Amino acid sequence: PQANIGVVGLAVMGSNLARNLASREGNTVAVYNRSPERTDTLMSEHGDAGFIASKTIEEFAASLSTPRTAIIMVQAGRGTDAVIDQLADLFEEGDIIVDGGNANFQDTRRREAALRERGLNFVGAGISGGEEGALKGPSIMPGGSKEAYATLGPILSSIAAVAEGEPCVTHVGSDGAGHFVKMIHNGIEYADMQLIAESYDLLRRVGGHDPAAIAEVFDEWNKGELESYLIEITAEVLRQKDAKTGGSLVDSIVDEAGSKGTGVWTVQNSVGLGVPVGGIAEAVFARAVSSKPAQREAVQKTLQGRPDIQEAGDGFEDDVQKALYASKIVAYAQGFDAIIAGAEEYDWDIDKGAIAKIWRGGCIIRAQFLNRIVDAYEKDASIATLLEDDYFAAAVREGEDAWRRIVAKAALSGIPVPGFASALSYYDSLASTRLPASLIQGQRDFFGAHTYKRVDEEGVFHTLWSGDRSEIETEPSTH
Ligand code: 6PG
């Protein structure tokens, strides 16, 4: 046995990861794919050094030095379970099976527990950065045991992206913590993309710019606090011409956004944990609405004209930029809230600053901005929300007027901005000293005797709504 690391599953992500591993000093990479064609392609195109190819999974296992360490890069779901079962039968106590796919963290928890019973280490590792990241340096979010990370950490560090001199990988926490954090990463990714898309729509329909001109605006923004991979690629997409029509490619693409599930999981789990992640949820819903052509058409048929698009006016682009930044801060604050709640629920010891650090490079949401989050948690890891941090509080205050103008202008123009609007409402909810939740409590007490608390007295109360409407002190309702 000579390979210190193996990769199972040689589609694009898997073979790029294997190539990345093989390119690093000290690694020899065992590779295996169920159908041998992919293995053959990898070996003929890139197999000059650093690989040991196997035709069977038995050979693959035998080519690994102990503790055997293999990264599975197959389609999440049943395929993953099948490969895990095969490896588990061949591996021995102390060996390490890593799932590098976008697995649901609950599956990861289940698999980890089952393999731990058999003395095997199972690590669910979120890997972000797409195909290029896998090849040149992704951001890696491994969960699993500390013991497994002792072996795995140095290998993953050797291939991870580097940001501010540090590899973008950290031991996130036990069992499913890595895949949970990757899931939240993707939720934030959805929100970020939605907010950028809303900005584009406003610049186009209110600002009156064509896609190429908007690309220039994004290039400009990419030099400031919004600097990020997603802004950068947005400009590239907008600049792309369509060879078939001669127009902008974006105008030739059907406006129905797809998704593979991680955004939905983020929302499902956050809702279950009681965390308001409106910015992420609106991004998921916006994709869903876009993909309902029948409903869109049905409503469009009922229309008799649309509102006039408002004048852009002076400083419109700056306003959009500020609205985008403020909304982005909210989306990230919500995402980190979900991480904190997940850590509490599942007993993970997650270092929030370390997560912000490993997202600074390699991943889809990589951005300068993450440094501000690192700073915030370094100053005070116990803040109740990122919005409390001095820098973020000031940034939102600074953008607040612009944010309101943009949401108002969009509403008056009939342009949907669910991301901007929900982020602003979330902010205003936290900022309001009194919320109409008091009325909700009154309603609940009216129809269901669900009780309420008073602002001026300890205890639990109920008004005898169907009696003389006097108030009694009571026990909290249990129904
Ligand atoms: C990443 C991406 C990656 C993938 C998403 C796309 O971090 O590298 O998030 O995981 O591109 O799954 O998600 P949708 O297909 O749901 O948009």
Coordinates of C-alpha atoms and ligand atoms in Angstrom, one line a residue:
P1 CA 0.0 0.0 0.0
Q2 CA 1.4 3.4 -1.0
A3 CA -1.4 6.0 -1.3
N4 CA -2.0 8.2 1.7
I5 CA -5.3 9.4 0.4
G6 CA -7.9 8.0 -2.0
V7 CA -10.8 9.5 -4.0
V8 CA -13.9 7.4 -5.0
G9 CA -16.0 9.0 -7.8
L10 CA -14.2 10.6 -10.6
A11 CA -16.8 12.9 -12.2
V12 CA -15.6 16.5 -12.6
M13 CA -15.5 17.4 -8.9
G14 CA -13.9 14.1 -7.9
S15 CA -11.2 14.1 -10.5
N16 CA -10.4 17.7 -10.0
L17 CA -10.0 17.1 -6.3
A18 CA -7.8 14.0 -7.0
R19 CA -5.6 16.1 -9.3
N20 CA -5.4 18.8 -6.7
L21 CA -4.3 16.2 -4.1
A22 CA -1.8 14.6 -6.4
S23 CA -0.2 18.0 -7.2
R24 CA 0.8 18.5 -3.6
E25 CA 4.1 17.4 -2.2
G26 CA 3.9 14.2 -0.2
N27 CA 0.5 13.0 -1.5
T28 CA -0.1 9.8 -3.5
V29 CA -3.7 9.5 -4.5
A30 CA -5.6 6.2 -5.0
V31 CA -8.4 6.7 -7.4
Y32 CA -11.4 4.6 -8.2
N33 CA -14.6 5.0 -10.2
R34 CA -17.4 2.5 -10.6
S35 CA -17.3 2.7 -14.4
P36 CA -13.6 2.4 -15.4
E37 CA -13.9 4.9 -18.3
R38 CA -13.6 7.9 -16.0
T39 CA -10.6 6.4 -14.3
D40 CA -9.0 5.8 -17.7
T41 CA -9.7 9.4 -18.8
L42 CA -8.1 10.8 -15.6
M43 CA -5.1 8.6 -16.0
S44 CA -4.5 9.2 -19.6
E45 CA -5.0 13.0 -19.3
H46 CA -3.3 13.7 -15.9
G47 CA -1.9 10.4 -14.6
D48 CA 1.8 11.1 -15.1
A49 CA 2.5 11.2 -11.4
G50 CA 1.0 10.8 -8.0
F51 CA -1.9 8.4 -8.8
I52 CA -2.6 4.8 -8.2
A53 CA -5.6 3.7 -10.2
S54 CA -7.7 0.7 -9.3
K55 CA -10.2 -1.3 -11.3
T56 CA -12.0 -2.6 -8.3
I57 CA -12.9 -1.2 -4.9
E58 CA -11.0 -4.0 -3.3
E59 CA -7.8 -3.0 -5.1
F60 CA -8.5 0.6 -4.2
A61 CA -8.7 -0.2 -0.5
A62 CA -5.6 -2.3 -0.7
S63 CA -3.6 0.5 -2.3
L64 CA -4.2 2.8 0.7
S65 CA -1.7 3.0 3.6
T66 CA -3.2 2.9 7.1
P67 CA -5.1 4.6 8.5
R68 CA -6.9 4.3 5.2
T69 CA -8.4 7.6 4.2
A70 CA -10.8 7.9 1.3
I71 CA -12.9 10.8 0.1
I72 CA -16.1 9.9 -1.6
M73 CA -17.2 12.3 -4.4
V74 CA -20.4 10.8 -5.7
Q75 CA -23.9 12.2 -6.1
A76 CA -25.5 12.8 -2.7
G77 CA -28.1 10.3 -1.6
R78 CA -28.3 6.6 -2.3
G79 CA -25.1 6.4 -4.3
T80 CA -23.2 7.7 -1.3
D81 CA -24.7 5.0 1.0
A82 CA -23.7 2.3 -1.5
V83 CA -20.1 3.4 -1.6
I84 CA -19.9 3.9 2.1
D85 CA -21.2 0.3 2.6
Q86 CA -18.6 -1.1 0.2
L87 CA -15.7 0.8 1.8
A88 CA -16.9 0.0 5.4
D89 CA -16.7 -3.7 4.6
L90 CA -13.1 -3.3 3.4
F91 CA -11.8 -0.8 5.9
E92 CA -10.6 -1.5 9.4
E93 CA -10.8 0.1 12.8
G94 CA -9.4 3.6 12.8
D95 CA -9.8 4.1 9.0
I96 CA -11.4 7.2 7.7
I97 CA -14.3 7.6 5.2
V98 CA -14.9 11.2 4.0
D99 CA -18.1 12.2 2.2
G100 CA -17.1 15.3 0.2
G101 CA -20.5 15.7 -1.5
N102 CA -23.4 18.1 -0.6
A103 CA -25.0 15.6 1.8
N104 CA -27.8 16.5 4.1
F105 CA -26.2 16.8 7.5
Q106 CA -28.9 14.6 9.0
D107 CA -27.7 11.8 6.7
T108 CA -24.2 12.5 7.8
R109 CA -25.2 12.3 11.5
R110 CA -26.8 8.9 10.8
R111 CA -23.9 7.6 8.8
E112 CA -21.3 8.8 11.3
A113 CA -23.2 7.1 14.2
A114 CA -23.4 3.8 12.2
L115 CA -19.8 3.8 11.3
R116 CA -18.6 4.8 14.7
E117 CA -20.3 1.6 16.0
R118 CA -18.0 -0.3 13.7
G119 CA -14.9 1.5 14.8
L120 CA -14.7 3.5 11.6
N121 CA -14.3 7.3 11.3
F122 CA -16.8 9.0 9.1
V123 CA -16.3 12.6 8.2
G124 CA -18.9 14.7 6.3
A125 CA -16.9 17.5 4.7
G126 CA -18.6 20.4 2.9
I127 CA -16.5 21.4 -0.1
S128 CA -17.2 24.6 -1.8
G129 CA -15.7 26.3 -4.8
G130 CA -17.2 24.4 -7.7
E131 CA -15.0 22.6 -10.3
E132 CA -12.3 25.2 -10.3
G133 CA -12.1 25.3 -6.5
A134 CA -11.8 21.6 -6.3
L135 CA -8.8 21.8 -8.7
K136 CA -7.1 24.9 -7.4
G137 CA -8.1 25.2 -3.8
P138 CA -11.6 24.9 -2.3
S139 CA -12.9 26.0 1.1
I140 CA -13.4 22.8 3.1
M141 CA -15.8 22.3 6.0
P142 CA -15.1 18.9 7.7
G143 CA -17.1 17.5 10.6
G144 CA -16.5 14.2 12.3
S145 CA -14.2 13.3 15.2
K146 CA -11.1 15.2 16.3
E147 CA -9.2 11.9 16.0
A148 CA -10.1 11.7 12.3
Y149 CA -9.2 15.3 11.8
A150 CA -5.7 14.7 13.2
T151 CA -5.0 12.6 10.1
L152 CA -7.2 14.3 7.6
G153 CA -6.5 18.0 8.6
P154 CA -3.0 18.2 7.1
I155 CA -4.1 16.5 3.9
L156 CA -7.0 18.9 3.5
S157 CA -4.9 21.9 4.4
S158 CA -2.5 21.0 1.6
I159 CA -5.2 21.4 -1.0
A160 CA -7.5 24.1 0.5
A161 CA -7.5 27.7 -0.8
V162 CA -5.4 30.1 1.2
A163 CA -6.8 33.4 2.5
E164 CA -4.7 35.9 4.5
G165 CA -2.0 33.2 4.7
E166 CA -4.3 30.6 6.3
P167 CA -5.7 27.5 4.6
C168 CA -9.5 27.6 4.2
V169 CA -10.2 24.5 6.3
T170 CA -11.0 24.0 9.9
H171 CA -12.5 21.2 12.0
V172 CA -16.0 22.5 12.2
G173 CA -17.4 20.2 14.9
S174 CA -18.4 16.6 15.5
D175 CA -20.6 14.4 13.2
G176 CA -22.7 16.5 10.8
A177 CA -21.4 19.9 11.8
G178 CA -19.4 20.3 8.5
H179 CA -22.3 19.5 6.3
F180 CA -24.6 21.7 8.3
V181 CA -22.2 24.7 7.9
K182 CA -21.9 23.9 4.2
M183 CA -25.7 23.9 4.0
I184 CA -25.8 27.4 5.6
H185 CA -23.0 28.5 3.2
N186 CA -25.3 27.6 0.3
G187 CA -28.2 29.3 1.9
I188 CA -26.2 32.5 2.2
E189 CA -25.0 31.9 -1.4
Y190 CA -28.7 31.9 -2.5
A191 CA -29.4 35.1 -0.6
D192 CA -26.3 36.8 -2.0
M193 CA -27.2 35.8 -5.6
Q194 CA -30.8 37.0 -5.2
L195 CA -29.7 40.4 -3.8
I196 CA -27.3 40.8 -6.7
A197 CA -30.0 39.8 -9.1
E198 CA -32.4 42.4 -7.6
S199 CA -29.7 45.0 -8.0
Y200 CA -29.3 44.1 -11.6
D201 CA -33.0 44.3 -12.2
L202 CA -33.2 47.8 -10.7
L203 CA -30.2 49.1 -12.5
R204 CA -31.7 47.8 -15.7
R205 CA -35.4 48.7 -15.3
V206 CA -35.1 51.9 -13.3
G207 CA -31.6 52.9 -14.1
G208 CA -32.1 52.2 -17.8
H209 CA -28.7 50.6 -18.3
D210 CA -28.0 47.7 -20.6
P211 CA -26.3 44.5 -19.3
A212 CA -22.9 45.6 -20.6
A213 CA -23.1 48.9 -18.8
I214 CA -24.4 47.2 -15.6
A215 CA -21.3 44.9 -15.8
E216 CA -19.2 48.1 -15.5
V217 CA -21.2 49.1 -12.5
F218 CA -20.5 45.7 -10.8
D219 CA -16.8 46.0 -11.8
E220 CA -16.8 49.3 -9.9
W221 CA -18.6 47.8 -6.9
N222 CA -16.1 45.0 -6.9
K223 CA -13.4 47.5 -5.9
G224 CA -15.1 48.5 -2.7
E225 CA -16.7 46.8 0.3
L226 CA -18.9 44.6 -1.9
E227 CA -15.8 43.0 -3.4
S228 CA -16.6 39.3 -3.9
Y229 CA -16.5 36.4 -6.2
L230 CA -20.2 36.6 -6.9
I231 CA -20.1 40.2 -7.9
E232 CA -17.1 39.5 -10.1
I233 CA -18.8 36.6 -12.0
T234 CA -22.0 38.7 -12.3
A235 CA -20.1 41.2 -14.3
E236 CA -18.7 38.4 -16.5
V237 CA -22.1 36.9 -17.1
L238 CA -23.7 40.3 -17.9
R239 CA -20.9 41.1 -20.4
Q240 CA -21.3 37.8 -22.3
K241 CA -22.7 38.2 -25.8
D242 CA -25.0 35.6 -27.3
A243 CA -23.4 34.3 -30.5
K244 CA -26.9 33.3 -31.8
T245 CA -28.7 36.6 -31.4
G246 CA -25.9 39.1 -31.1
G247 CA -27.5 40.4 -27.9
S248 CA -26.6 39.8 -24.3
L249 CA -26.6 36.1 -23.3
V250 CA -28.6 37.0 -20.1
D251 CA -31.5 37.9 -22.4
S252 CA -31.5 34.6 -24.1
I253 CA -31.5 32.5 -20.9
V254 CA -34.9 31.3 -19.6
D255 CA -35.8 33.2 -16.4
E256 CA -36.6 30.1 -14.3
A257 CA -34.0 29.5 -11.6
G258 CA -33.1 25.9 -10.7
S259 CA -31.9 24.5 -7.4
K260 CA -30.6 21.3 -6.0
G261 CA -31.9 21.4 -2.5
T262 CA -29.4 22.9 -0.1
G263 CA -31.1 26.3 0.0
V264 CA -34.4 24.6 0.8
W265 CA -32.7 22.6 3.6
T266 CA -31.3 25.7 5.1
V267 CA -34.7 27.2 5.3
Q268 CA -36.4 24.0 6.6
N269 CA -33.8 23.5 9.3
S270 CA -33.7 27.2 10.3
V271 CA -37.4 27.3 10.6
G272 CA -37.3 24.2 12.7
L273 CA -34.7 25.8 14.9
G274 CA -36.8 28.9 15.2
V275 CA -34.3 31.1 13.4
P276 CA -35.7 33.8 11.2
V277 CA -33.7 33.5 7.9
G278 CA -36.0 35.6 5.8
G279 CA -33.3 36.8 3.4
I280 CA -32.4 33.2 2.6
A281 CA -36.0 32.1 2.5
E282 CA -37.0 34.8 0.1
A283 CA -34.1 33.8 -2.2
V284 CA -35.4 30.2 -2.2
F285 CA -38.9 31.4 -2.8
A286 CA -37.9 33.8 -5.6
R287 CA -36.4 30.8 -7.4
A288 CA -39.6 28.9 -6.8
V289 CA -41.8 31.7 -8.1
S290 CA -39.6 32.1 -11.2
S291 CA -40.1 28.4 -11.9
K292 CA -43.9 28.7 -12.0
P293 CA -44.6 29.7 -15.6
A294 CA -48.2 28.8 -15.5
Q295 CA -48.9 31.0 -12.5
R296 CA -46.8 33.9 -13.9
E297 CA -48.7 33.7 -17.2
A298 CA -52.1 33.5 -15.5
V299 CA -51.5 36.7 -13.5
Q300 CA -50.0 38.5 -16.5
K301 CA -53.2 37.8 -18.4
T302 CA -55.2 39.6 -15.7
L303 CA -53.2 42.8 -15.9
Q304 CA -54.4 46.1 -17.3
G305 CA -51.1 47.9 -17.5
R306 CA -48.3 48.0 -15.0
P307 CA -47.2 50.9 -12.7
D308 CA -44.9 53.5 -14.3
I309 CA -41.3 52.9 -13.6
Q310 CA -40.1 55.6 -11.2
E311 CA -37.4 58.1 -12.2
A312 CA -34.0 56.9 -11.2
G313 CA -33.0 60.3 -10.0
D314 CA -29.6 61.4 -8.7
G315 CA -27.5 58.9 -6.9
F316 CA -29.6 56.0 -7.9
E317 CA -26.7 53.6 -8.4
D318 CA -25.2 54.5 -5.1
D319 CA -28.5 53.9 -3.5
V320 CA -28.7 50.4 -5.0
Q321 CA -25.2 49.7 -3.9
K322 CA -26.0 50.7 -0.3
A323 CA -29.2 48.7 -0.3
L324 CA -27.3 45.7 -1.5
Y325 CA -24.7 46.0 1.2
A326 CA -27.2 46.5 4.0
S327 CA -29.3 43.6 2.8
K328 CA -26.2 41.4 2.5
I329 CA -25.2 42.2 6.1
V330 CA -28.7 41.0 7.2
A331 CA -28.5 37.8 5.2
Y332 CA -25.1 36.9 6.7
A333 CA -26.3 37.8 10.2
Q334 CA -29.2 35.5 9.7
G335 CA -26.9 32.7 8.4
F336 CA -24.7 33.0 11.4
D337 CA -27.7 32.9 13.6
A338 CA -28.6 29.6 12.0
I339 CA -25.1 28.2 12.7
I340 CA -25.3 29.3 16.3
A341 CA -28.7 27.6 16.7
G342 CA -27.6 24.4 15.0
A343 CA -24.5 24.3 17.2
E344 CA -26.7 24.6 20.3
E345 CA -29.2 22.0 19.1
Y346 CA -26.7 19.4 18.0
D347 CA -24.0 20.1 20.6
W348 CA -21.3 21.2 18.2
D349 CA -18.5 23.4 19.4
I350 CA -18.4 25.7 16.4
D351 CA -16.0 28.7 16.3
K352 CA -18.0 31.3 14.3
G353 CA -14.8 33.4 13.6
A354 CA -13.1 30.3 12.2
I355 CA -16.1 29.7 9.9
A356 CA -15.9 33.2 8.6
K357 CA -12.1 32.7 8.1
I358 CA -12.5 29.6 6.0
W359 CA -15.1 31.3 3.8
R360 CA -12.7 34.1 2.9
G361 CA -11.1 32.0 0.1
G362 CA -12.0 29.1 -2.2
C363 CA -15.8 29.1 -1.8
I364 CA -18.6 30.6 -3.8
I365 CA -19.3 33.4 -1.2
R366 CA -15.7 34.3 -0.8
A367 CA -15.3 38.0 -0.2
Q368 CA -13.4 40.7 1.6
F369 CA -16.6 41.2 3.7
L370 CA -15.9 37.9 5.6
N371 CA -12.9 39.7 7.2
R372 CA -15.4 42.1 8.9
I373 CA -17.2 39.1 10.3
V374 CA -13.9 37.6 11.5
D375 CA -13.2 41.0 13.2
A376 CA -16.6 41.1 14.8
Y377 CA -16.3 37.7 16.4
E378 CA -12.7 38.4 17.4
K379 CA -13.8 41.5 19.2
D380 CA -16.8 39.8 20.9
A381 CA -17.9 36.2 20.2
S382 CA -20.9 36.6 22.4
I383 CA -22.8 39.3 20.4
A384 CA -26.5 38.6 20.1
T385 CA -26.4 39.4 16.3
L386 CA -23.8 40.6 13.8
L387 CA -25.9 43.7 13.5
E388 CA -24.8 44.6 17.0
D389 CA -21.1 44.9 16.0
D390 CA -19.9 48.5 15.7
Y391 CA -18.8 48.1 12.1
F392 CA -22.0 46.4 10.9
A393 CA -24.3 48.7 12.9
A394 CA -22.5 51.7 11.3
A395 CA -22.7 50.2 7.8
V396 CA -26.4 49.6 8.1
R397 CA -27.0 53.1 9.5
E398 CA -25.0 54.5 6.7
G399 CA -27.1 52.7 4.1
E400 CA -30.4 53.0 5.7
D401 CA -31.9 55.9 3.9
A402 CA -30.8 54.6 0.5
W403 CA -32.2 51.2 1.4
R404 CA -35.6 52.7 2.1
R405 CA -35.6 54.7 -1.0
I406 CA -34.8 51.7 -3.1
V407 CA -37.4 49.4 -1.6
A408 CA -40.0 52.2 -2.0
K409 CA -39.0 52.9 -5.5
A410 CA -39.1 49.3 -6.4
A411 CA -42.6 48.9 -4.9
L412 CA -43.9 51.9 -6.7
S413 CA -42.4 50.7 -10.0
G414 CA -43.8 47.2 -9.7
I415 CA -40.4 45.6 -9.5
P416 CA -40.0 42.6 -7.1
V417 CA -37.3 43.0 -4.5
P418 CA -38.1 40.3 -2.0
G419 CA -34.6 40.1 -0.8
F420 CA -34.1 43.8 -0.2
A421 CA -37.6 44.2 1.3
S422 CA -37.5 41.3 3.7
A423 CA -34.0 42.3 4.9
L424 CA -35.3 45.8 5.6
S425 CA -38.4 44.5 7.4
Y426 CA -36.2 42.2 9.5
Y427 CA -34.0 45.1 10.4
D428 CA -37.0 47.3 11.2
S429 CA -38.4 44.5 13.3
L430 CA -35.3 44.3 15.4
A431 CA -35.1 48.1 15.6
S432 CA -38.8 48.6 16.7
T433 CA -39.2 49.1 20.5
R434 CA -42.7 47.8 20.2
L435 CA -43.9 45.1 17.8
P436 CA -47.5 44.2 17.0
A437 CA -46.7 40.8 18.4
S438 CA -48.6 42.1 21.4
L439 CA -51.8 42.1 19.3
I440 CA -51.0 38.5 18.1
Q441 CA -50.8 37.5 21.7
G442 CA -54.1 39.1 22.4
Q443 CA -55.7 37.3 19.4
R444 CA -54.2 34.0 20.6
D445 CA -55.5 34.5 24.0
F446 CA -59.0 35.4 22.6
F447 CA -59.5 32.3 20.5
G448 CA -57.5 29.8 22.3
A449 CA -56.8 31.0 25.9
H450 CA -53.1 30.8 25.0
T451 CA -52.3 33.4 27.7
Y452 CA -49.9 36.4 27.6
K453 CA -47.4 38.2 29.7
R454 CA -47.8 41.8 30.9
V455 CA -45.2 44.5 30.4
D456 CA -45.7 45.8 34.0
E457 CA -46.0 42.6 36.1
E458 CA -44.5 39.2 36.4
G459 CA -46.7 36.2 35.7
V460 CA -49.0 34.7 33.0
F461 CA -52.4 36.2 32.3
H462 CA -55.6 35.4 30.5
T463 CA -58.6 37.7 29.8
L464 CA -62.0 36.1 30.2
W465 CA -63.0 37.0 26.7
S466 CA -66.3 35.1 26.6
G467 CA -67.1 36.1 30.2
D468 CA -67.0 39.5 31.9
R469 CA -63.6 40.3 30.2
S470 CA -61.8 40.7 33.4
E471 CA -58.2 39.5 33.6
I472 CA -57.0 36.5 35.7
E473 CA -53.6 35.3 36.6
T474 CA -53.1 31.8 35.3
E475 CA -50.7 29.0 34.2
P476 CA -49.1 29.1 30.8
S477 CA -51.3 27.3 28.3
T478 CA -50.1 23.9 27.2
H479 CA -52.5 23.4 24.3
Ligands
6PG1 C1 -20.4 25.5 -3.8 C2 -21.7 25.5 -4.4 C3 -22.1 24.1 -4.9 C4 -23.2 24.0 -5.9 C5 -24.5 24.3 -5.3 C6 -25.5 24.9 -6.3 O1 -20.3 25.9 -2.7 O2 -19.4 25.2 -4.5 O3 -22.7 25.9 -3.5 O4 -22.3 23.3 -3.8 O5 -22.9 24.9 -7.0 O6 -25.0 23.1 -4.9 O7 -26.7 24.9 -5.7 P1 -28.0 25.0 -6.5 O8 -27.9 24.0 -7.7 O9 -29.0 24.6 -5.5 O10 -28.1 26.4 -7.0

